[in-house]
JSON list of C-alpha atoms in Angstrom, two decimals:
[
{"chain": "W", "resi": 28, "resn": "MET", "atom": "CA", "xyz": [94.03, 117.63, 154.19]},
{"chain": "W", "resi": 29, "resn": "ALA", "atom": "CA", "xyz": [91.74, 117.02, 151.21]},
{"chain": "W", "resi": 30, "resn": "GLY", "atom": "CA", "xyz": [91.69, 113.86, 149.16]},
{"chain": "W", "resi": 31, "resn": "LYS", "atom": "CA", "xyz": [91.65, 113.66, 145.37]},
{"chain": "W", "resi": 32, "resn": "VAL", "atom": "CA", "xyz": [88.57, 113.80, 143.17]},
{"chain": "W", "resi": 33, "resn": "TYR", "atom": "CA", "xyz": [88.28, 111.96, 139.85]},
{"chain": "W", "resi": 34, "resn": "LEU", "atom": "CA", "xyz": [85.71, 113.03, 137.28]},
{"chain": "W", "resi": 35, "resn": "ILE", "atom": "CA", "xyz": [85.21, 109.82, 135.31]},
{"chain": "W", "resi": 36, "resn": "GLY", "atom": "CA", "xyz": [83.21, 109.32, 132.13]},
{"chain": "W", "resi": 37, "resn": "ALA", "atom": "CA", "xyz": [81.07, 106.20, 132.36]},
{"chain": "W", "resi": 38, "resn": "GLY", "atom": "CA", "xyz": [80.50, 106.11, 128.60]},
{"chain": "W", "resi": 39, "resn": "PRO", "atom": "CA", "xyz": [77.11, 105.66, 126.92]},
{"chain": "W", "resi": 40, "resn": "GLY", "atom": "CA", "xyz": [75.70, 103.01, 129.23]},
{"chain": "W", "resi": 41, "resn": "ALA", "atom": "CA", "xyz": [77.14, 99.52, 128.75]},
{"chain": "W", "resi": 42, "resn": "ALA", "atom": "CA", "xyz": [79.47, 98.63, 131.60]},
{"chain": "W", "resi": 43, "resn": "ASP", "atom": "CA", "xyz": [82.15, 97.25, 129.29]},
{"chain": "W", "resi": 44, "resn": "LEU", "atom": "CA", "xyz": [82.42, 100.55, 127.39]},
{"chain": "W", "resi": 45, "resn": "ILE", "atom": "CA", "xyz": [84.04, 102.40, 130.27]},
{"chain": "W", "resi": 46, "resn": "THR", "atom": "CA", "xyz": [87.79, 102.91, 129.82]},
{"chain": "W", "resi": 47, "resn": "VAL", "atom": "CA", "xyz": [90.26, 100.58, 131.51]},
{"chain": "W", "resi": 48, "resn": "ARG", "atom": "CA", "xyz": [91.54, 103.50, 133.60]},
{"chain": "W", "resi": 49, "resn": "GLY", "atom": "CA", "xyz": [88.02, 104.44, 134.62]},
{"chain": "W", "resi": 50, "resn": "ALA", "atom": "CA", "xyz": [87.21, 100.88, 135.73]},
{"chain": "W", "resi": 51, "resn": "ARG", "atom": "CA", "xyz": [90.48, 100.61, 137.67]},
{"chain": "W", "resi": 52, "resn": "LEU", "atom": "CA", "xyz": [89.82, 103.84, 139.56]},
{"chain": "W", "resi": 53, "resn": "LEU", "atom": "CA", "xyz": [86.24, 102.82, 140.31]},
{"chain": "W", "resi": 54, "resn": "ALA", "atom": "CA", "xyz": [87.55, 99.64, 141.92]},
{"chain": "W", "resi": 55, "resn": "GLN", "atom": "CA", "xyz": [89.74, 101.75, 144.23]},
{"chain": "W", "resi": 56, "resn": "ALA", "atom": "CA", "xyz": [87.26, 104.50, 145.10]},
{"chain": "W", "resi": 57, "resn": "GLU", "atom": "CA", "xyz": [86.06, 105.07, 148.66]},
{"chain": "W", "resi": 58, "resn": "VAL", "atom": "CA", "xyz": [82.97, 107.01, 147.60]},
{"chain": "W", "resi": 59, "resn": "VAL", "atom": "CA", "xyz": [81.25, 107.37, 144.23]},
{"chain": "W", "resi": 60, "resn": "LEU", "atom": "CA", "xyz": [78.79, 110.14, 143.37]},
{"chain": "W", "resi": 61, "resn": "TYR", "atom": "CA", "xyz": [76.97, 108.88, 140.30]},
{"chain": "W", "resi": 62, "resn": "ASP", "atom": "CA", "xyz": [74.56, 110.17, 137.65]},
{"chain": "W", "resi": 63, "resn": "ALA", "atom": "CA", "xyz": [71.03, 108.90, 137.06]},
{"chain": "W", "resi": 64, "resn": "LEU", "atom": "CA", "xyz": [72.05, 107.31, 133.76]},
{"chain": "W", "resi": 65, "resn": "VAL", "atom": "CA", "xyz": [74.76, 105.13, 135.33]},
{"chain": "W", "resi": 66, "resn": "THR", "atom": "CA", "xyz": [73.63, 101.49, 135.24]},
{"chain": "W", "resi": 67, "resn": "PRO", "atom": "CA", "xyz": [73.63, 98.96, 138.12]},
{"chain": "W", "resi": 68, "resn": "GLU", "atom": "CA", "xyz": [76.16, 96.91, 136.12]},
{"chain": "W", "resi": 69, "resn": "MET", "atom": "CA", "xyz": [78.51, 99.89, 136.14]},
{"chain": "W", "resi": 70, "resn": "LEU", "atom": "CA", "xyz": [78.06, 100.41, 139.87]},
{"chain": "W", "resi": 71, "resn": "ALA", "atom": "CA", "xyz": [79.01, 96.76, 140.41]},
{"chain": "W", "resi": 72, "resn": "LEU", "atom": "CA", "xyz": [82.53, 97.82, 139.45]},
{"chain": "W", "resi": 73, "resn": "CYS", "atom": "CA", "xyz": [82.75, 99.86, 142.66]},
{"chain": "W", "resi": 74, "resn": "ALA", "atom": "CA", "xyz": [80.91, 97.60, 145.12]},
{"chain": "W", "resi": 75, "resn": "GLN", "atom": "CA", "xyz": [83.45, 98.48, 147.85]},
{"chain": "W", "resi": 76, "resn": "ALA", "atom": "CA", "xyz": [82.59, 102.18, 147.77]},
{"chain": "W", "resi": 77, "resn": "GLU", "atom": "CA", "xyz": [79.90, 104.24, 149.44]},
{"chain": "W", "resi": 78, "resn": "LEU", "atom": "CA", "xyz": [77.44, 105.10, 146.67]},
{"chain": "W", "resi": 79, "resn": "ILE", "atom": "CA", "xyz": [75.69, 108.48, 146.50]},
{"chain": "W", "resi": 80, "resn": "SER", "atom": "CA", "xyz": [73.09, 109.14, 143.82]},
{"chain": "W", "resi": 81, "resn": "VAL", "atom": "CA", "xyz": [73.21, 112.69, 142.48]},
{"chain": "W", "resi": 82, "resn": "GLY", "atom": "CA", "xyz": [71.10, 112.03, 139.40]},
{"chain": "W", "resi": 83, "resn": "LYS", "atom": "CA", "xyz": [69.87, 114.77, 137.12]},
{"chain": "W", "resi": 84, "resn": "ARG", "atom": "CA", "xyz": [67.12, 113.87, 134.62]},
{"chain": "W", "resi": 85, "resn": "SER", "atom": "CA", "xyz": [65.35, 116.29, 132.34]},
{"chain": "W", "resi": 86, "resn": "GLY", "atom": "CA", "xyz": [61.82, 117.06, 133.50]},
{"chain": "W", "resi": 87, "resn": "GLN", "atom": "CA", "xyz": [62.21, 115.12, 136.76]},
{"chain": "W", "resi": 88, "resn": "ARG", "atom": "CA", "xyz": [63.01, 116.08, 140.33]},
{"chain": "W", "resi": 89, "resn": "SER", "atom": "CA", "xyz": [66.79, 115.88, 140.67]},
{"chain": "W", "resi": 90, "resn": "THR", "atom": "CA", "xyz": [69.75, 117.00, 142.74]},
{"chain": "W", "resi": 91, "resn": "ALA", "atom": "CA", "xyz": [70.58, 120.68, 142.24]},
{"chain": "W", "resi": 92, "resn": "GLN", "atom": "CA", "xyz": [74.03, 121.36, 140.80]},
{"chain": "W", "resi": 93, "resn": "ASP", "atom": "CA", "xyz": [75.04, 123.55, 143.75]},
{"chain": "W", "resi": 94, "resn": "ALA", "atom": "CA", "xyz": [74.20, 120.68, 146.09]},
{"chain": "W", "resi": 95, "resn": "ILE", "atom": "CA", "xyz": [76.33, 118.30, 144.00]},
{"chain": "W", "resi": 96, "resn": "ASN", "atom": "CA", "xyz": [79.23, 120.75, 144.13]},
{"chain": "W", "resi": 97, "resn": "GLY", "atom": "CA", "xyz": [78.92, 120.97, 147.91]},
{"chain": "W", "resi": 98, "resn": "LEU", "atom": "CA", "xyz": [78.79, 117.18, 148.28]},
{"chain": "W", "resi": 99, "resn": "LEU", "atom": "CA", "xyz": [81.94, 116.79, 146.19]},
{"chain": "W", "resi": 100, "resn": "VAL", "atom": "CA", "xyz": [83.81, 119.26, 148.37]},
{"chain": "W", "resi": 101, "resn": "ASP", "atom": "CA", "xyz": [82.54, 117.64, 151.60]},
{"chain": "W", "resi": 102, "resn": "CYS", "atom": "CA", "xyz": [83.52, 114.16, 150.38]},
{"chain": "W", "resi": 103, "resn": "ALA", "atom": "CA", "xyz": [86.98, 115.34, 149.39]},
{"chain": "W", "resi": 104, "resn": "PHE", "atom": "CA", "xyz": [87.60, 116.38, 153.01]},
{"chain": "W", "resi": 105, "resn": "LYS", "atom": "CA", "xyz": [86.28, 113.04, 154.33]},
{"chain": "W", "resi": 106, "resn": "TYR", "atom": "CA", "xyz": [87.83, 110.55, 151.89]},
{"chain": "W", "resi": 107, "resn": "ARG", "atom": "CA", "xyz": [91.19, 110.14, 150.19]},
{"chain": "W", "resi": 108, "resn": "MET", "atom": "CA", "xyz": [89.72, 108.98, 146.87]},
{"chain": "W", "resi": 109, "resn": "VAL", "atom": "CA", "xyz": [86.46, 110.37, 145.54]},
{"chain": "W", "resi": 110, "resn": "VAL", "atom": "CA", "xyz": [84.89, 109.53, 142.18]},
{"chain": "W", "resi": 111, "resn": "ARG", "atom": "CA", "xyz": [82.29, 111.63, 140.39]},
{"chain": "W", "resi": 112, "resn": "LEU", "atom": "CA", "xyz": [80.91, 109.20, 137.81]},
{"chain": "W", "resi": 113, "resn": "LYS", "atom": "CA", "xyz": [79.24, 110.89, 134.85]},
{"chain": "W", "resi": 114, "resn": "GLY", "atom": "CA", "xyz": [77.39, 109.44, 131.88]},
{"chain": "W", "resi": 115, "resn": "GLY", "atom": "CA", "xyz": [79.21, 109.80, 128.57]},
{"chain": "W", "resi": 116, "resn": "ASP", "atom": "CA", "xyz": [82.21, 112.12, 128.79]},
{"chain": "W", "resi": 117, "resn": "PRO", "atom": "CA", "xyz": [82.59, 114.60, 131.66]},
{"chain": "W", "resi": 118, "resn": "MET", "atom": "CA", "xyz": [83.69, 117.41, 129.35]},
{"chain": "W", "resi": 119, "resn": "LEU", "atom": "CA", "xyz": [80.70, 117.30, 126.99]},
{"chain": "W", "resi": 120, "resn": "PHE", "atom": "CA", "xyz": [77.38, 118.45, 128.49]},
{"chain": "W", "resi": 121, "resn": "GLY", "atom": "CA", "xyz": [78.59, 117.03, 131.80]},
{"chain": "W", "resi": 122, "resn": "ARG", "atom": "CA", "xyz": [78.61, 120.29, 133.83]},
{"chain": "W", "resi": 123, "resn": "ALA", "atom": "CA", "xyz": [82.26, 119.62, 134.55]},
{"chain": "W", "resi": 124, "resn": "ASP", "atom": "CA", "xyz": [83.10, 123.33, 134.55]},
{"chain": "W", "resi": 125, "resn": "GLU", "atom": "CA", "xyz": [80.86, 124.01, 137.53]},
{"chain": "W", "resi": 126, "resn": "GLU", "atom": "CA", "xyz": [82.26, 121.09, 139.52]},
{"chain": "W", "resi": 127, "resn": "LEU", "atom": "CA", "xyz": [85.86, 121.95, 138.63]},
{"chain": "W", "resi": 128, "resn": "ARG", "atom": "CA", "xyz": [85.33, 125.52, 139.79]},
{"chain": "W", "resi": 129, "resn": "ALA", "atom": "CA", "xyz": [83.93, 124.40, 143.14]},
{"chain": "W", "resi": 130, "resn": "LEU", "atom": "CA", "xyz": [86.77, 121.95, 143.77]},
{"chain": "W", "resi": 131, "resn": "GLU", "atom": "CA", "xyz": [89.53, 124.28, 142.58]},
{"chain": "W", "resi": 132, "resn": "ALA", "atom": "CA", "xyz": [88.22, 127.05, 144.83]},
{"chain": "W", "resi": 133, "resn": "GLU", "atom": "CA", "xyz": [88.93, 124.76, 147.80]},
{"chain": "W", "resi": 134, "resn": "GLY", "atom": "CA", "xyz": [92.36, 123.73, 146.54]},
{"chain": "W", "resi": 135, "resn": "ILE", "atom": "CA", "xyz": [91.22, 120.14, 145.91]},
{"chain": "W", "resi": 136, "resn": "ASP", "atom": "CA", "xyz": [93.22, 118.05, 143.44]},
{"chain": "W", "resi": 137, "resn": "VAL", "atom": "CA", "xyz": [91.16, 116.85, 140.46]},
{"chain": "W", "resi": 138, "resn": "GLU", "atom": "CA", "xyz": [91.84, 114.42, 137.63]},
{"chain": "W", "resi": 139, "resn": "ILE", "atom": "CA", "xyz": [89.55, 113.90, 134.63]},
{"chain": "W", "resi": 140, "resn": "VAL", "atom": "CA", "xyz": [89.18, 110.51, 132.97]},
{"chain": "W", "resi": 141, "resn": "PRO", "atom": "CA", "xyz": [87.43, 110.79, 129.58]},
{"chain": "W", "resi": 142, "resn": "GLY", "atom": "CA", "xyz": [84.64, 108.48, 128.48]},
{"chain": "W", "resi": 143, "resn": "ILE", "atom": "CA", "xyz": [83.02, 107.52, 125.18]},
{"chain": "W", "resi": 144, "resn": "THR", "atom": "CA", "xyz": [80.49, 110.21, 124.41]},
{"chain": "W", "resi": 145, "resn": "THR", "atom": "CA", "xyz": [77.06, 108.95, 123.36]},
{"chain": "W", "resi": 146, "resn": "ALA", "atom": "CA", "xyz": [77.23, 110.39, 119.83]},
{"chain": "W", "resi": 147, "resn": "VAL", "atom": "CA", "xyz": [80.19, 108.19, 118.94]},
{"chain": "W", "resi": 148, "resn": "ALA", "atom": "CA", "xyz": [78.57, 105.11, 120.49]},
{"chain": "W", "resi": 149, "resn": "ALA", "atom": "CA", "xyz": [75.28, 105.85, 118.69]},
{"chain": "W", "resi": 150, "resn": "ALA", "atom": "CA", "xyz": [77.06, 106.14, 115.33]},
{"chain": "W", "resi": 151, "resn": "ALA", "atom": "CA", "xyz": [78.70, 102.78, 115.99]},
{"chain": "W", "resi": 152, "resn": "ALA", "atom": "CA", "xyz": [75.39, 101.18, 116.99]},
{"chain": "W", "resi": 153, "resn": "ALA", "atom": "CA", "xyz": [73.71, 102.43, 113.81]},
{"chain": "W", "resi": 154, "resn": "LYS", "atom": "CA", "xyz": [76.79, 101.63, 111.68]},
{"chain": "W", "resi": 155, "resn": "GLN", "atom": "CA", "xyz": [76.61, 105.18, 110.33]},
{"chain": "W", "resi": 156, "resn": "PRO", "atom": "CA", "xyz": [79.85, 107.21, 110.25]},
{"chain": "W", "resi": 157, "resn": "LEU", "atom": "CA", "xyz": [79.26, 110.84, 111.17]},
{"chain": "W", "resi": 158, "resn": "THR", "atom": "CA", "xyz": [81.65, 112.01, 108.48]},
{"chain": "W", "resi": 159, "resn": "LYS", "atom": "CA", "xyz": [81.90, 110.77, 104.90]},
{"chain": "W", "resi": 160, "resn": "ARG", "atom": "CA", "xyz": [84.25, 111.82, 102.12]},
{"chain": "W", "resi": 161, "resn": "GLY", "atom": "CA", "xyz": [82.51, 114.09, 99.65]},
{"chain": "W", "resi": 162, "resn": "VAL", "atom": "CA", "xyz": [79.36, 114.24, 101.78]},
{"chain": "W", "resi": 163, "resn": "ALA", "atom": "CA", "xyz": [80.09, 115.41, 105.34]},
{"chain": "W", "resi": 164, "resn": "ARG", "atom": "CA", "xyz": [83.28, 116.85, 106.78]},
{"chain": "W", "resi": 165, "resn": "SER", "atom": "CA", "xyz": [81.94, 118.65, 109.85]},
{"chain": "W", "resi": 166, "resn": "VAL", "atom": "CA", "xyz": [80.00, 117.53, 112.91]},
{"chain": "W", "resi": 167, "resn": "ALA", "atom": "CA", "xyz": [78.36, 119.59, 115.65]},
{"chain": "W", "resi": 168, "resn": "PHE", "atom": "CA", "xyz": [77.17, 118.39, 119.05]},
{"chain": "W", "resi": 169, "resn": "PHE", "atom": "CA", "xyz": [74.49, 120.62, 120.57]},
{"chain": "W", "resi": 170, "resn": "THR", "atom": "CA", "xyz": [71.63, 120.71, 123.04]},
{"chain": "W", "resi": 171, "resn": "SER", "atom": "CA", "xyz": [68.63, 122.98, 123.46]},
{"chain": "W", "resi": 172, "resn": "SER", "atom": "CA", "xyz": [68.83, 122.67, 127.24]},
{"chain": "W", "resi": 173, "resn": "THR", "atom": "CA", "xyz": [70.05, 125.71, 129.14]},
{"chain": "W", "resi": 174, "resn": "ALA", "atom": "CA", "xyz": [70.64, 126.72, 132.74]},
{"chain": "W", "resi": 175, "resn": "PRO", "atom": "CA", "xyz": [67.43, 127.63, 134.63]},
{"chain": "W", "resi": 176, "resn": "ASP", "atom": "CA", "xyz": [68.21, 131.37, 134.53]},
{"chain": "W", "resi": 177, "resn": "GLN", "atom": "CA", "xyz": [69.31, 131.44, 130.90]},
{"chain": "W", "resi": 178, "resn": "PRO", "atom": "CA", "xyz": [67.18, 132.05, 127.76]},
{"chain": "W", "resi": 179, "resn": "GLU", "atom": "CA", "xyz": [66.64, 129.34, 125.17]},
{"chain": "W", "resi": 180, "resn": "HIS", "atom": "CA", "xyz": [69.04, 129.08, 122.24]},
{"chain": "W", "resi": 181, "resn": "PRO", "atom": "CA", "xyz": [66.95, 128.56, 119.09]},
{"chain": "W", "resi": 182, "resn": "ALA", "atom": "CA", "xyz": [69.92, 129.07, 116.75]},
{"chain": "W", "resi": 183, "resn": "LEU", "atom": "CA", "xyz": [71.25, 125.87, 115.18]},
{"chain": "W", "resi": 184, "resn": "PRO", "atom": "CA", "xyz": [74.88, 125.08, 114.32]},
{"chain": "W", "resi": 185, "resn": "HIS", "atom": "CA", "xyz": [75.96, 125.30, 110.67]},
{"chain": "W", "resi": 186, "resn": "THR", "atom": "CA", "xyz": [77.43, 121.89, 110.00]},
{"chain": "W", "resi": 187, "resn": "ASP", "atom": "CA", "xyz": [77.07, 118.83, 107.77]},
{"chain": "W", "resi": 188, "resn": "THR", "atom": "CA", "xyz": [76.06, 116.41, 110.53]},
{"chain": "W", "resi": 189, "resn": "MET", "atom": "CA", "xyz": [74.07, 117.54, 113.56]},
{"chain": "W", "resi": 190, "resn": "ILE", "atom": "CA", "xyz": [73.92, 115.62, 116.82]},
{"chain": "W", "resi": 191, "resn": "GLN", "atom": "CA", "xyz": [71.28, 116.76, 119.30]},
{"chain": "W", "resi": 192, "resn": "TYR", "atom": "CA", "xyz": [71.85, 115.56, 122.85]},
{"chain": "W", "resi": 193, "resn": "MET", "atom": "CA", "xyz": [68.86, 115.30, 125.18]},
{"chain": "W", "resi": 194, "resn": "GLY", "atom": "CA", "xyz": [66.80, 115.73, 122.05]},
{"chain": "W", "resi": 195, "resn": "GLY", "atom": "CA", "xyz": [63.64, 113.79, 122.77]},
{"chain": "W", "resi": 196, "resn": "ARG", "atom": "CA", "xyz": [61.29, 116.73, 123.27]},
{"chain": "W", "resi": 197, "resn": "GLU", "atom": "CA", "xyz": [63.22, 119.42, 121.41]},
{"chain": "W", "resi": 198, "resn": "ALA", "atom": "CA", "xyz": [64.02, 117.48, 118.22]},
{"chain": "W", "resi": 199, "resn": "ALA", "atom": "CA", "xyz": [60.73, 118.30, 116.49]},
{"chain": "W", "resi": 200, "resn": "ALA", "atom": "CA", "xyz": [61.41, 122.03, 116.87]},
{"chain": "W", "resi": 201, "resn": "THR", "atom": "CA", "xyz": [64.90, 121.47, 115.47]},
{"chain": "W", "resi": 202, "resn": "ALA", "atom": "CA", "xyz": [63.44, 119.71, 112.42]},
{"chain": "W", "resi": 203, "resn": "GLU", "atom": "CA", "xyz": [60.92, 122.51, 111.87]},
{"chain": "W", "resi": 204, "resn": "ARG", "atom": "CA", "xyz": [63.69, 125.12, 111.93]},
{"chain": "W", "resi": 205, "resn": "LEU", "atom": "CA", "xyz": [65.83, 123.14, 109.49]},
{"chain": "W", "resi": 206, "resn": "LEU", "atom": "CA", "xyz": [62.91, 122.72, 107.07]},
{"chain": "W", "resi": 207, "resn": "ALA", "atom": "CA", "xyz": [62.20, 126.45, 107.31]},
{"chain": "W", "resi": 208, "resn": "GLN", "atom": "CA", "xyz": [65.84, 127.11, 106.44]},
{"chain": "W", "resi": 209, "resn": "GLY", "atom": "CA", "xyz": [65.46, 125.03, 103.28]},
{"chain": "W", "resi": 210, "resn": "ARG", "atom": "CA", "xyz": [66.94, 121.71, 104.39]},
{"chain": "W", "resi": 211, "resn": "SER", "atom": "CA", "xyz": [65.64, 118.84, 102.25]},
{"chain": "W", "resi": 212, "resn": "ALA", "atom": "CA", "xyz": [62.53, 117.12, 103.60]},
{"chain": "W", "resi": 213, "resn": "ASP", "atom": "CA", "xyz": [64.08, 113.68, 103.06]},
{"chain": "W", "resi": 214, "resn": "THR", "atom": "CA", "xyz": [67.27, 114.48, 104.98]},
{"chain": "W", "resi": 215, "resn": "PRO", "atom": "CA", "xyz": [68.11, 111.28, 106.92]},
{"chain": "W", "resi": 216, "resn": "VAL", "atom": "CA", "xyz": [67.60, 111.18, 110.67]},
{"chain": "W", "resi": 217, "resn": "VAL", "atom": "CA", "xyz": [68.72, 108.45, 113.08]},
{"chain": "W", "resi": 218, "resn": "VAL", "atom": "CA", "xyz": [67.28, 108.41, 116.60]},
{"chain": "W", "resi": 219, "resn": "VAL", "atom": "CA", "xyz": [68.99, 106.26, 119.23]},
{"chain": "W", "resi": 220, "resn": "GLU", "atom": "CA", "xyz": [67.36, 105.60, 122.60]},
{"chain": "W", "resi": 221, "resn": "ASN", "atom": "CA", "xyz": [69.20, 103.91, 125.50]},
{"chain": "W", "resi": 222, "resn": "CYS", "atom": "CA", "xyz": [72.39, 103.73, 123.48]},
{"chain": "W", "resi": 223, "resn": "SER", "atom": "CA", "xyz": [74.54, 100.61, 124.07]},
{"chain": "W", "resi": 224, "resn": "ARG", "atom": "CA", "xyz": [72.12, 99.10, 126.61]},
{"chain": "W", "resi": 225, "resn": "ALA", "atom": "CA", "xyz": [70.10, 95.92, 126.35]},
{"chain": "W", "resi": 226, "resn": "ASP", "atom": "CA", "xyz": [66.96, 97.95, 125.58]},
{"chain": "W", "resi": 227, "resn": "GLU", "atom": "CA", "xyz": [68.60, 100.10, 122.92]},
{"chain": "W", "resi": 228, "resn": "ARG", "atom": "CA", "xyz": [66.28, 101.24, 120.11]},
{"chain": "W", "resi": 229, "resn": "ILE", "atom": "CA", "xyz": [67.32, 102.70, 116.76]},
{"chain": "W", "resi": 230, "resn": "ALA", "atom": "CA", "xyz": [64.82, 104.45, 114.51]},
{"chain": "W", "resi": 231, "resn": "ARG", "atom": "CA", "xyz": [65.47, 105.76, 110.98]},
{"chain": "W", "resi": 232, "resn": "LEU", "atom": "CA", "xyz": [63.37, 108.74, 109.92]},
{"chain": "W", "resi": 233, "resn": "THR", "atom": "CA", "xyz": [63.38, 111.71, 107.59]},
{"chain": "W", "resi": 234, "resn": "LEU", "atom": "CA", "xyz": [63.45, 115.33, 108.62]},
{"chain": "W", "resi": 235, "resn": "THR", "atom": "CA", "xyz": [59.73, 115.58, 107.81]},
{"chain": "W", "resi": 236, "resn": "ASP", "atom": "CA", "xyz": [59.01, 112.61, 110.09]},
{"chain": "W", "resi": 237, "resn": "LEU", "atom": "CA", "xyz": [61.01, 114.20, 112.88]},
{"chain": "W", "resi": 238, "resn": "ALA", "atom": "CA", "xyz": [59.08, 117.46, 112.59]},
{"chain": "W", "resi": 239, "resn": "ARG", "atom": "CA", "xyz": [55.94, 115.51, 113.54]},
{"chain": "W", "resi": 240, "resn": "GLY", "atom": "CA", "xyz": [57.53, 114.59, 116.87]},
{"chain": "W", "resi": 241, "resn": "LEU", "atom": "CA", "xyz": [58.91, 111.46, 118.51]},
{"chain": "W", "resi": 242, "resn": "ASP", "atom": "CA", "xyz": [57.08, 108.81, 120.52]},
{"chain": "W", "resi": 243, "resn": "ALA", "atom": "CA", "xyz": [57.52, 108.99, 124.28]},
{"chain": "W", "resi": 244, "resn": "ALA", "atom": "CA", "xyz": [60.91, 107.59, 125.22]},
{"chain": "W", "resi": 245, "resn": "GLN", "atom": "CA", "xyz": [61.79, 105.36, 128.17]},
{"chain": "W", "resi": 246, "resn": "GLY", "atom": "CA", "xyz": [65.39, 106.50, 128.30]},
{"chain": "W", "resi": 247, "resn": "PRO", "atom": "CA", "xyz": [67.90, 109.07, 127.03]},
{"chain": "W", "resi": 248, "resn": "VAL", "atom": "CA", "xyz": [67.49, 109.99, 123.36]},
{"chain": "W", "resi": 249, "resn": "LEU", "atom": "CA", "xyz": [70.11, 111.19, 120.89]},
{"chain": "W", "resi": 250, "resn": "VAL", "atom": "CA", "xyz": [69.12, 112.54, 117.47]},
{"chain": "W", "resi": 251, "resn": "MET", "atom": "CA", "xyz": [71.50, 112.52, 114.49]},
{"chain": "W", "resi": 252, "resn": "ILE", "atom": "CA", "xyz": [70.68, 114.50, 111.33]},
{"chain": "W", "resi": 253, "resn": "GLY", "atom": "CA", "xyz": [72.51, 114.73, 108.01]},
{"chain": "W", "resi": 254, "resn": "GLU", "atom": "CA", "xyz": [73.31, 113.18, 104.64]},
{"chain": "W", "resi": 255, "resn": "ALA", "atom": "CA", "xyz": [76.09, 111.07, 106.17]},
{"chain": "W", "resi": 256, "resn": "LEU", "atom": "CA", "xyz": [73.32, 109.06, 107.84]},
{"chain": "W", "resi": 257, "resn": "ARG", "atom": "CA", "xyz": [71.70, 107.96, 104.59]},
{"chain": "W", "resi": 258, "resn": "LEU", "atom": "CA", "xyz": [71.54, 104.17, 104.26]},
{"chain": "W", "resi": 259, "resn": "ARG", "atom": "CA", "xyz": [74.32, 102.67, 102.17]},
{"chain": "W", "resi": 260, "resn": "GLU", "atom": "CA", "xyz": [73.48, 100.39, 99.26]},
{"chain": "W", "resi": 261, "resn": "HIS", "atom": "CA", "xyz": [72.95, 96.85, 100.61]},
{"chain": "W", "resi": 262, "resn": "GLN", "atom": "CA", "xyz": [72.90, 98.16, 104.22]},
{"chain": "W", "resi": 263, "resn": "VAL", "atom": "CA", "xyz": [70.41, 96.37, 106.44]},
{"chain": "W", "resi": 264, "resn": "ARG", "atom": "CA", "xyz": [67.99, 98.69, 108.19]}
]
């Protein structure tokens, strides 16, 4: 008889930004399959569990998704309580659909525990609301990354505030497209690297700056674009 699998959102990085429910379940887990972006401090919350790294990092050698799906199924038939710990929120760019399909096909019980997605944590870190009355009333989360057998998606969402996940290398192309579409050259841009961690970095740019490219990053990068991100009067940079 299979155990139960929990897909838990670890949040943006800081261990104390995981939900109370997520932390409680981690402390009870028998095995935890965790992402590359999950910190050692977060893993300390499940010191009793067997830990299996199934990290996926852009541009680096990583565990194939089919292999992760197979591991989840195998673990569910070996353990009563299995945790799949994902950075951010499992349901946003977390490949949850593929893992849910694999588990459901085997009749395995699954519960999803949401986490703070990085865009929300980055807005908080920069003290920049993503919406603002009279300025921005829509937000779109997007990524240029696609499955290996799928074509690129150059089209951009039509929205007031744009949030590009995994945007380190692709952000310059995004800026070029926006400028070509007539977006103002001085449109504010906020770039957050290693959101919520001790080595977090926040950079404030314009769309023209972004089109020139970003410096090499040492961690995950999120790019926020739109008038809502313009500095307020008296706001400290």
